[in-house]
């Protein structure tokens, strides 16, 4: 058993639902108890879709458990097939149905549904989660539909450069975008435009908007672009192994990543790289011509962003991309990086190591909150869940990854990928921070009746309450554990060993609120390292000089 | 009516059966009983409002990741510095019996209470997975209660989808509180059945403002003591006993009502306090149970009734003659249909309810227009076939159906709002009507030409 206040991912059948609802002509029959239809709201409310997701639930109740639930499954499959006339049928179970083991997939296979392709989904609800379920569903569907097209073993791999011999423009598949993914709708549009400008056609976008017939065309593209590795990783790997199709794996979020993505793509396709995409090319690069982020970030108004401490958590692809943008393109200092995507933990660890950090790989919301408190950041880039912890700790926060809520499916164009995506990142991440002038004035004059500590007047509303620092320290298990007297250790509080003198406290209060947590921690560390038990104003300045040296 | 019942793709095995809802009357409502896909919430959803009603309580669902995902999808748009609900997610080790589920639960509860020492009442909420594997949460609650005696009260109830639909979760939560209610002090004339009642217990979640208003009105009517279940703090439970008269503010409290009766309380039969007429009859029924003179009731309530009708008038103009279809969701459908038909002049096409408790709904059924089409249970595809054939002017439905129906050009009122809005009482009748008039006004207002 595992205590969960917030869960980063839904159960795996929600992943299956995302794939079915993203596509056209696919229907999912889900063996599930009454009430599991709540998942429809994810699509009708959060994604604001104007039609019901293509899902038939068996919605069994307690009284059905005494009877023949397998018969209920067969009736639901027959009704769904007759009513919706799908081009492919997915059959799966939710967590409760998994316990009663009716084998709905096998039942469907035995029902004689004619030519209708039936894909039986195994979604272990007690060990796997939403993204895994989506990736597995997409993989099983593609594999099932393409099994007749498999080339004989030993056949030569198709060259990604064959478009040249065939006298046509190169064409690629964009794999991975789904409903309830983070800004997939606009990422697809932005990337399609970007590719078109480089003379590259998009063959199939899937799952989002694809029909089963489109999936049959996947092998006719020159290569696959794996836009969302959490979702399309297994499919791209399988297409690579079975059809010899190459995969572009760079996720084009941020200026540097978009340029790297274009270079990888041009290289694989044997397409001549425009001079301005050459690394180290002088003059104005394509990035600078097409995106405002580089200039905005270089302009003097952004100088105060230098070294802002940022904590990053999300799915692996978005977290890795955010870390690169934050550290290289906005000049922040990344003080924490983590992900709930265990499937891509290795990649996150590598990205963290480059920043001199140890990656936090967990799906425990409380562990993330504790790490956030311990890192004392000035900005949190996370998911909808990190907004809760950031509110508790009084830290500005922007959302960069799923899980999301309705406000992150905006009406406006808001991609994360490509040149326009970088513009969106700049605005979204800088907005929650206190603006430069206000930051200076609040640092100088503490006695204002309106612009009080922690107030960010450009956000409207009342100033946030600062979290009690003692509570943060107690909750942070990763805080350094110094040798303290047994009595203090037993009391569970590190504060007990160190006392702040009144003048020390007063000086601490003069530190701008968004860096105060860090200063408090550094000063206490300094005091411990120097065997001091009381922290005065002078100790604080000593520590400040020590750590800035 | 018969032609819209014959759905084009009706499966004889799952087809509707039509029976009179109440025997003996030629005008009794016709009832369709259906079985098929149900587009409803499970009882866990009740946590979304119960956690605000009793801020000192914590709701720990024992279930799967699905349950956790449901509750946070419903409530997660609000940002919580201190969450008031969570899920103990069962893992493979729990299912395989490798881990002692009870020891695991004790460990989790210990961890939770360490983080949140201010919790005074902890609800262990059962789910489909915990019910299917027969995890005995009642026993677990008892055990934890003993361990934590004096600090935290631990209760259990089921909010599983296989047993409960949406608001029935509140019924089960209140049912779990009933055994903890202190016994009311014995009245002077304890032996005599003619002893006057000494306490009015209003049962069912009400908005704070509505509750205060009812209290003040009942006080004006001369009722000596008024209590509410659920209370505003889980630790401040009202007493119950033979001197208690129970007035149900919500129609979905079958089990709680029975349990209160078994503690000696008496149920006051009344329609539910929706609209001017229903609210007046509800309060008058309570007053009668306390022996208040009808003339006094008339004097106190008449000005309210007159004002309530004035507030209704502009909304009645929008709603009168409009054809309404109600999908099953909360059991509020029948009282709402009664109010919208009788006080707002709407025409009822079908009144769906997830569950029909005839005894608790008797007063309401008697007030429905003669011959109205009722349905209990659901086969959502068949019901949508009937709905599309009838082309209603307004549909009351859940959020899984609302936007899709709007996209088909059918106006909807999403039903969940009715359990999140102050709709009870004479003073709220105008606001209640407004909830239904608003989508129609909005459609008239928007133009993109």
PDB file of C-alpha atoms in Angstrom, chain A residues 322-465:
ATOM      1  CA  UNK A 322      13.236  22.547 -19.194  1.00  0.00           C
ATOM      2  CA  UNK A 323      16.570  22.018 -17.459  1.00  0.00           C
ATOM      3  CA  UNK A 324      18.435  22.831 -20.657  1.00  0.00           C
ATOM      4  CA  UNK A 325      16.366  25.926 -21.410  1.00  0.00           C
ATOM      5  CA  UNK A 326      16.559  27.142 -17.812  1.00  0.00           C
ATOM      6  CA  UNK A 327      20.295  26.741 -17.426  1.00  0.00           C
ATOM      7  CA  UNK A 328      21.526  27.654 -20.915  1.00  0.00           C
ATOM      8  CA  UNK A 329      18.891  29.916 -22.415  1.00  0.00           C
ATOM      9  CA  UNK A 330      17.517  31.832 -19.428  1.00  0.00           C
ATOM     10  CA  UNK A 331      20.592  31.808 -17.161  1.00  0.00           C
ATOM     11  CA  UNK A 332      18.809  30.273 -14.168  1.00  0.00           C
ATOM     12  CA  UNK A 333      20.570  27.993 -11.735  1.00  0.00           C
ATOM     13  CA  UNK A 334      18.898  24.591 -11.690  1.00  0.00           C
ATOM     14  CA  UNK A 335      18.923  23.424  -8.048  1.00  0.00           C
ATOM     15  CA  UNK A 336      16.733  20.347  -8.436  1.00  0.00           C
ATOM     16  CA  UNK A 337      15.731  18.104 -11.329  1.00  0.00           C
ATOM     17  CA  UNK A 338      13.465  15.103 -11.217  1.00  0.00           C
ATOM     18  CA  UNK A 339      10.798  13.078 -12.934  1.00  0.00           C
ATOM     19  CA  UNK A 340       8.035  10.591 -12.216  1.00  0.00           C
ATOM     20  CA  UNK A 341       8.764   8.733 -15.493  1.00  0.00           C
ATOM     21  CA  UNK A 342      10.676   5.696 -14.301  1.00  0.00           C
ATOM     22  CA  UNK A 343      10.836   4.387 -17.869  1.00  0.00           C
ATOM     23  CA  UNK A 344      13.184   7.264 -18.766  1.00  0.00           C
ATOM     24  CA  UNK A 345      15.020   7.553 -15.444  1.00  0.00           C
ATOM     25  CA  UNK A 346      18.428   6.990 -17.060  1.00  0.00           C
ATOM     26  CA  UNK A 347      18.041   9.988 -19.362  1.00  0.00           C
ATOM     27  CA  UNK A 348      16.952  12.202 -16.458  1.00  0.00           C
ATOM     28  CA  UNK A 349      19.907  11.074 -14.358  1.00  0.00           C
ATOM     29  CA  UNK A 350      22.283  11.933 -17.194  1.00  0.00           C
ATOM     30  CA  UNK A 351      20.765  15.401 -17.611  1.00  0.00           C
ATOM     31  CA  UNK A 352      20.988  16.005 -13.851  1.00  0.00           C
ATOM     32  CA  UNK A 353      24.603  14.850 -13.715  1.00  0.00           C
ATOM     33  CA  UNK A 354      25.521  17.444 -16.331  1.00  0.00           C
ATOM     34  CA  UNK A 355      24.195  20.099 -13.955  1.00  0.00           C
ATOM     35  CA  UNK A 356      26.055  18.622 -10.999  1.00  0.00           C
ATOM     36  CA  UNK A 357      22.798  17.357  -9.467  1.00  0.00           C
ATOM     37  CA  UNK A 358      21.395  14.027  -8.446  1.00  0.00           C
ATOM     38  CA  UNK A 359      18.097  13.348 -10.195  1.00  0.00           C
ATOM     39  CA  UNK A 360      15.005  12.767  -8.083  1.00  0.00           C
ATOM     40  CA  UNK A 361      13.143   9.798  -9.566  1.00  0.00           C
ATOM     41  CA  UNK A 362       9.908   9.306  -7.675  1.00  0.00           C
ATOM     42  CA  UNK A 363       6.149   9.343  -8.010  1.00  0.00           C
ATOM     43  CA  UNK A 364       5.753  10.249  -4.345  1.00  0.00           C
ATOM     44  CA  UNK A 365       4.355  13.751  -4.155  1.00  0.00           C
ATOM     45  CA  UNK A 366       5.574  14.172  -0.586  1.00  0.00           C
ATOM     46  CA  UNK A 367       9.142  13.280  -1.564  1.00  0.00           C
ATOM     47  CA  UNK A 368       9.000  15.930  -4.289  1.00  0.00           C
ATOM     48  CA  UNK A 369       7.652  18.481  -1.837  1.00  0.00           C
ATOM     49  CA  UNK A 370      10.422  17.662   0.646  1.00  0.00           C
ATOM     50  CA  UNK A 371      13.119  17.953  -2.026  1.00  0.00           C
ATOM     51  CA  UNK A 372      11.631  21.249  -3.157  1.00  0.00           C
ATOM     52  CA  UNK A 373      11.664  22.600   0.384  1.00  0.00           C
ATOM     53  CA  UNK A 374      15.254  21.449   0.893  1.00  0.00           C
ATOM     54  CA  UNK A 375      16.442  23.085  -2.332  1.00  0.00           C
ATOM     55  CA  UNK A 376      14.759  26.401  -1.384  1.00  0.00           C
ATOM     56  CA  UNK A 377      14.243  27.517  -5.020  1.00  0.00           C
ATOM     57  CA  UNK A 378      12.955  30.888  -6.187  1.00  0.00           C
ATOM     58  CA  UNK A 379      10.927  29.315  -8.983  1.00  0.00           C
ATOM     59  CA  UNK A 380       9.334  25.911  -9.462  1.00  0.00           C
ATOM     60  CA  UNK A 381       8.780  24.474 -12.943  1.00  0.00           C
ATOM     61  CA  UNK A 382       6.579  21.460 -12.434  1.00  0.00           C
ATOM     62  CA  UNK A 383       3.216  19.863 -12.940  1.00  0.00           C
ATOM     63  CA  UNK A 384      -0.238  20.706 -11.594  1.00  0.00           C
ATOM     64  CA  UNK A 385       0.871  18.837  -8.442  1.00  0.00           C
ATOM     65  CA  UNK A 386       3.875  21.096  -7.845  1.00  0.00           C
ATOM     66  CA  UNK A 387       1.488  24.035  -7.758  1.00  0.00           C
ATOM     67  CA  UNK A 388       0.141  22.611  -4.474  1.00  0.00           C
ATOM     68  CA  UNK A 389       3.585  22.314  -2.869  1.00  0.00           C
ATOM     69  CA  UNK A 390       4.696  25.666  -4.250  1.00  0.00           C
ATOM     70  CA  UNK A 391       1.599  27.288  -2.730  1.00  0.00           C
ATOM     71  CA  UNK A 392       2.368  25.662   0.606  1.00  0.00           C
ATOM     72  CA  UNK A 393       5.969  26.901   0.472  1.00  0.00           C
ATOM     73  CA  UNK A 394       5.102  30.314  -1.003  1.00  0.00           C
ATOM     74  CA  UNK A 395       7.213  29.847  -4.147  1.00  0.00           C
ATOM     75  CA  UNK A 396       6.283  31.091  -7.664  1.00  0.00           C
ATOM     76  CA  UNK A 397       5.452  28.216 -10.021  1.00  0.00           C
ATOM     77  CA  UNK A 398       4.826  27.543 -13.716  1.00  0.00           C
ATOM     78  CA  UNK A 399       3.464  24.315 -15.238  1.00  0.00           C
ATOM     79  CA  UNK A 400       5.684  22.546 -17.803  1.00  0.00           C
ATOM     80  CA  UNK A 401       4.281  19.021 -17.947  1.00  0.00           C
ATOM     81  CA  UNK A 402       1.335  16.729 -17.330  1.00  0.00           C
ATOM     82  CA  UNK A 403      -0.563  16.138 -15.100  1.00  0.00           C
ATOM     83  CA  UNK A 404      -2.376  19.276 -16.121  1.00  0.00           C
ATOM     84  CA  UNK A 405      -5.722  20.851 -15.521  1.00  0.00           C
ATOM     85  CA  UNK A 406      -8.132  22.787 -17.683  1.00  0.00           C
ATOM     86  CA  UNK A 407      -6.120  26.033 -17.629  1.00  0.00           C
ATOM     87  CA  UNK A 408      -3.318  24.256 -19.487  1.00  0.00           C
ATOM     88  CA  UNK A 409      -5.498  23.462 -22.472  1.00  0.00           C
ATOM     89  CA  UNK A 410      -5.792  27.092 -23.556  1.00  0.00           C
ATOM     90  CA  UNK A 411      -7.746  28.534 -26.461  1.00  0.00           C
ATOM     91  CA  UNK A 412      -4.706  30.464 -27.719  1.00  0.00           C
ATOM     92  CA  UNK A 413      -1.827  28.890 -29.624  1.00  0.00           C
ATOM     93  CA  UNK A 414       0.590  27.818 -26.909  1.00  0.00           C
ATOM     94  CA  UNK A 415       3.121  25.256 -28.176  1.00  0.00           C
ATOM     95  CA  UNK A 416       6.175  24.221 -26.174  1.00  0.00           C
ATOM     96  CA  UNK A 417       8.139  22.987 -29.197  1.00  0.00           C
ATOM     97  CA  UNK A 418       9.934  24.830 -31.952  1.00  0.00           C
ATOM     98  CA  UNK A 419      10.642  28.554 -32.248  1.00  0.00           C
ATOM     99  CA  UNK A 420       7.193  29.730 -31.196  1.00  0.00           C
ATOM    100  CA  UNK A 421       7.250  27.254 -28.302  1.00  0.00           C
ATOM    101  CA  UNK A 422      10.383  28.978 -26.988  1.00  0.00           C
ATOM    102  CA  UNK A 423       8.510  32.296 -26.955  1.00  0.00           C
ATOM    103  CA  UNK A 424       5.773  30.664 -24.910  1.00  0.00           C
ATOM    104  CA  UNK A 425       8.333  29.244 -22.450  1.00  0.00           C
ATOM    105  CA  UNK A 426       9.910  32.663 -21.902  1.00  0.00           C
ATOM    106  CA  UNK A 427       6.586  34.319 -21.084  1.00  0.00           C
ATOM    107  CA  UNK A 428       5.205  31.472 -18.982  1.00  0.00           C
ATOM    108  CA  UNK A 429       8.295  31.004 -16.827  1.00  0.00           C
ATOM    109  CA  UNK A 430       9.179  34.649 -16.222  1.00  0.00           C
ATOM    110  CA  UNK A 431       5.615  35.742 -15.460  1.00  0.00           C
ATOM    111  CA  UNK A 432       5.330  34.226 -11.958  1.00  0.00           C
ATOM    112  CA  UNK A 433       8.576  35.892 -10.801  1.00  0.00           C
ATOM    113  CA  UNK A 434       8.610  39.273  -9.188  1.00  0.00           C
ATOM    114  CA  UNK A 435       9.437  41.908 -11.766  1.00  0.00           C
ATOM    115  CA  UNK A 436      12.847  43.566 -11.506  1.00  0.00           C
ATOM    116  CA  UNK A 437      11.898  47.047 -10.259  1.00  0.00           C
ATOM    117  CA  UNK A 438       9.587  45.686  -7.621  1.00  0.00           C
ATOM    118  CA  UNK A 439      12.291  43.277  -6.480  1.00  0.00           C
ATOM    119  CA  UNK A 440      14.713  46.197  -5.974  1.00  0.00           C
ATOM    120  CA  UNK A 441      12.234  48.412  -4.161  1.00  0.00           C
ATOM    121  CA  UNK A 442      10.999  45.721  -1.807  1.00  0.00           C
ATOM    122  CA  UNK A 443      14.645  44.954  -0.989  1.00  0.00           C
ATOM    123  CA  UNK A 444      15.213  48.616  -0.058  1.00  0.00           C
ATOM    124  CA  UNK A 445      12.039  49.660   1.713  1.00  0.00           C
ATOM    125  CA  UNK A 446      10.387  47.153   3.998  1.00  0.00           C
ATOM    126  CA  UNK A 447       7.776  49.290   5.659  1.00  0.00           C
ATOM    127  CA  UNK A 448       5.330  49.910   2.804  1.00  0.00           C
ATOM    128  CA  UNK A 449       1.648  49.392   3.592  1.00  0.00           C
ATOM    129  CA  UNK A 450       0.762  48.005   0.150  1.00  0.00           C
ATOM    130  CA  UNK A 451       3.887  46.526  -1.434  1.00  0.00           C
ATOM    131  CA  UNK A 452       4.732  44.224   1.442  1.00  0.00           C
ATOM    132  CA  UNK A 453       7.053  41.312   1.547  1.00  0.00           C
ATOM    133  CA  UNK A 454       6.299  38.502  -0.870  1.00  0.00           C
ATOM    134  CA  UNK A 455       3.827  40.662  -2.759  1.00  0.00           C
ATOM    135  CA  UNK A 456       3.942  40.380  -6.539  1.00  0.00           C
ATOM    136  CA  UNK A 457       1.774  43.256  -7.623  1.00  0.00           C
ATOM    137  CA  UNK A 458       1.734  42.281 -11.321  1.00  0.00           C
ATOM    138  CA  UNK A 459      -0.212  39.146 -10.358  1.00  0.00           C
ATOM    139  CA  UNK A 460      -2.913  41.090  -8.513  1.00  0.00           C
ATOM    140  CA  UNK A 461      -4.381  39.540  -5.385  1.00  0.00           C
ATOM    141  CA  UNK A 462      -3.089  39.555  -1.847  1.00  0.00           C
ATOM    142  CA  UNK A 463       0.526  38.822  -0.885  1.00  0.00           C
ATOM    143  CA  UNK A 464       1.268  35.132  -0.286  1.00  0.00           C
ATOM    144  CA  UNK A 465       1.886  33.945   3.248  1.00  0.00           C
TER     145      UNK A 465
END
